[in-house]
Short mmCIF file of C-alpha atoms in Angstrom, two decimals:
data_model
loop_
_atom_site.label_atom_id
_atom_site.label_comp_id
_atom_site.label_asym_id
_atom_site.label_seq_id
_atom_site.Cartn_x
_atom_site.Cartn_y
_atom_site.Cartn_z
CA UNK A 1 102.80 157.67 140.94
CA UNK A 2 101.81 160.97 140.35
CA UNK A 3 103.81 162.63 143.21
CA UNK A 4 106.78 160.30 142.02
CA UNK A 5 106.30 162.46 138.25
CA UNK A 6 106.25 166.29 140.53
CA UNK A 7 108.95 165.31 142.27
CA UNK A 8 110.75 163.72 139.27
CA UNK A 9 109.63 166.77 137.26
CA UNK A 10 111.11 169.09 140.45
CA UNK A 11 114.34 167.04 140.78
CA UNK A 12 115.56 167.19 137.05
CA UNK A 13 114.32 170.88 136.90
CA UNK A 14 115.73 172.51 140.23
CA UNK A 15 117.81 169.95 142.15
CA UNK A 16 120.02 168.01 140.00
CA UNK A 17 121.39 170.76 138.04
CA UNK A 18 122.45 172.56 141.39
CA UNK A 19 123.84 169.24 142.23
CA UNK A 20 125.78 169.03 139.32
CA UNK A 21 127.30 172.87 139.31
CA UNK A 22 128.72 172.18 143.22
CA UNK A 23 129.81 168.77 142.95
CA UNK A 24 130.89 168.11 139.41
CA UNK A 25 132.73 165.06 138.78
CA UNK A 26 131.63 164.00 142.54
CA UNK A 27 128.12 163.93 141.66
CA UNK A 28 127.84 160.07 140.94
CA UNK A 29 128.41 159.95 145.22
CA UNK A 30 124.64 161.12 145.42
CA UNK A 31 123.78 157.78 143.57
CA UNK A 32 125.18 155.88 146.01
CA UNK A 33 123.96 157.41 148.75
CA UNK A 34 120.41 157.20 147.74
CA UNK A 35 120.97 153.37 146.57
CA UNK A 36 120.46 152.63 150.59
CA UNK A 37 117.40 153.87 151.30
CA UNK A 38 116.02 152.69 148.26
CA UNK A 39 116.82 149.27 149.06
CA UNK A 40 115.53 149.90 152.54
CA UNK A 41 112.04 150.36 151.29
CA UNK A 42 112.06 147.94 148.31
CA UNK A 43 112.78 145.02 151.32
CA UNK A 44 110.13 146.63 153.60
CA UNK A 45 107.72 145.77 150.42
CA UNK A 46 108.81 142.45 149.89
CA UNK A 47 108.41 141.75 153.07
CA UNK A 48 104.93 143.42 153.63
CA UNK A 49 103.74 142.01 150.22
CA UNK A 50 105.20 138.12 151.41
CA UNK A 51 103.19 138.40 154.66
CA UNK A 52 99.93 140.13 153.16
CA UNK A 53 99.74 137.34 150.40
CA UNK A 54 96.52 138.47 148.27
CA UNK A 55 94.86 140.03 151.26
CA UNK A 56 94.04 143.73 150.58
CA UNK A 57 95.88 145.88 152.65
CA UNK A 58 92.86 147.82 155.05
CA UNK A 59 91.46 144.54 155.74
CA UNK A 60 94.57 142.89 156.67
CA UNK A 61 95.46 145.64 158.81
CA UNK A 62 91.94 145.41 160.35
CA UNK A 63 92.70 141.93 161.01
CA UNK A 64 95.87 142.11 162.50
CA UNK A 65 95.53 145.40 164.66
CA UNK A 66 91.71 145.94 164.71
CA UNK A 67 89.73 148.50 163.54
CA UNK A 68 91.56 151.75 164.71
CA UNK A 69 94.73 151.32 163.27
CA UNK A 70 93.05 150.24 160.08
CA UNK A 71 91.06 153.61 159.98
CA UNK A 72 94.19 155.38 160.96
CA UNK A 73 96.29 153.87 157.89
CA UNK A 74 92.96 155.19 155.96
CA UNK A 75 92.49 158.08 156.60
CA UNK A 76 96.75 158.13 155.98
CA UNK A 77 96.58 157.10 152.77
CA UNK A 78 93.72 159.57 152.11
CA UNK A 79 95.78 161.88 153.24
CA UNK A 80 98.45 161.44 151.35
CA UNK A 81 96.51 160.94 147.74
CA UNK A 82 94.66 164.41 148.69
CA UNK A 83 98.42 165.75 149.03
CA UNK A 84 99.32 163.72 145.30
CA UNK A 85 96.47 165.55 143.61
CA UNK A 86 97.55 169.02 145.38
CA UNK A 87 100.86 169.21 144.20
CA UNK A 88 100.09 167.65 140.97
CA UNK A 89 97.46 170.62 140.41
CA UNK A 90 99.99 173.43 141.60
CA UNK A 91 102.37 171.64 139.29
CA UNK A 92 100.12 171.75 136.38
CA UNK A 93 98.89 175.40 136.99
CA UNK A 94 102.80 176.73 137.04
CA UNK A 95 103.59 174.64 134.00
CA UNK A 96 100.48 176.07 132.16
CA UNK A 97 101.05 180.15 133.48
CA UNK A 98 104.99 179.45 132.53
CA UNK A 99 103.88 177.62 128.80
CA UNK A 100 100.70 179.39 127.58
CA UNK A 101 101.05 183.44 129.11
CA UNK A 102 97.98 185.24 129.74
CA UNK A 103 97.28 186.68 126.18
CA UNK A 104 97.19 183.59 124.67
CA UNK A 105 95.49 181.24 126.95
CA UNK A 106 93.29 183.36 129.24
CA UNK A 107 93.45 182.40 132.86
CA UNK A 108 89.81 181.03 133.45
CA UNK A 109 90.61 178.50 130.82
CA UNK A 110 93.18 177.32 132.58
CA UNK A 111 91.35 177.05 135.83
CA UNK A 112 89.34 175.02 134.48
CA UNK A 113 91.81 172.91 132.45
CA UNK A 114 93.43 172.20 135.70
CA UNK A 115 90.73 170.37 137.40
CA UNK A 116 89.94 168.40 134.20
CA UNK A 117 93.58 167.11 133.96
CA UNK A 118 94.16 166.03 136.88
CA UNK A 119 90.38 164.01 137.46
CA UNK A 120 91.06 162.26 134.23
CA UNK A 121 94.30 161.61 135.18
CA UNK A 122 93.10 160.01 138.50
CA UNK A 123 90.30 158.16 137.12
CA UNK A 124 93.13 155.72 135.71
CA UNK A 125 94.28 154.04 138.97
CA UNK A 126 90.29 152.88 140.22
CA UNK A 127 91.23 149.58 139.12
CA UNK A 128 93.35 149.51 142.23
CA UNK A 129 91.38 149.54 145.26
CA UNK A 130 94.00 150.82 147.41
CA UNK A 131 91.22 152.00 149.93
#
């Protein structure tokens, strides 16, 4: 979720305003083109979700494929939520240097706002037992 919000936060910022200087009226094309791909994955989760039932993931994937792809699709998803909390740190440190400059919010306050943030922020989705 959080690396859906950076790269929503990126998109609206950088992208889609590029987008919309070169191809104008054309723009709504871009729409459609990413319409496939999202409906791609959202039937590649239906499907996964119909065949898991209420299994958790891991352990399905342990019992299907046995221990080593289980570990592997681990130490993936590790992976990737270490990469989530990255660029949602970066993303907060730029946004704090570009919204509070140095005179009025020194800079070891915000290094250790950063940290703070983002560890709340995380402690919201233990509920989920993803791994």
């Amino acid at each position: 979720m959080t690396l859906m919000l950076a790269l929503g936060l990126i998109n609206h910022v950088f992208i889609i305003p590029a987008l919309l200087q070169i191809a104008k009226r054309d723009a709504w094309f871009s729409v459609l083109l990413s319409a496939v791909p999202f409906a791609l994955v959202v039937c590649l989760i239906r499907y996964t979700s119909s065949r898991i039932g209420t299994q958790p993931l891991p352990e399905w994937i342990r019992h299907r494929l046995g221990r080593i792809p289980a570990f592997g699709f681990q130490w993936a998803m590790t992976a990737f939520f270490f990469a989530t909390a990255w660029f949602s740190l970066y993303d907060t440190v730029m946004w704090m240097k570009v919204t509070f400059p140095d005179p009025i919010f020194p800079d070891f306050l915000r290094r250790q706002a950063s940290p703070v943030c983002c560890r709340d922020g995380a402690g919201a989705f233990d509920h989920l037992n993803l791994l």
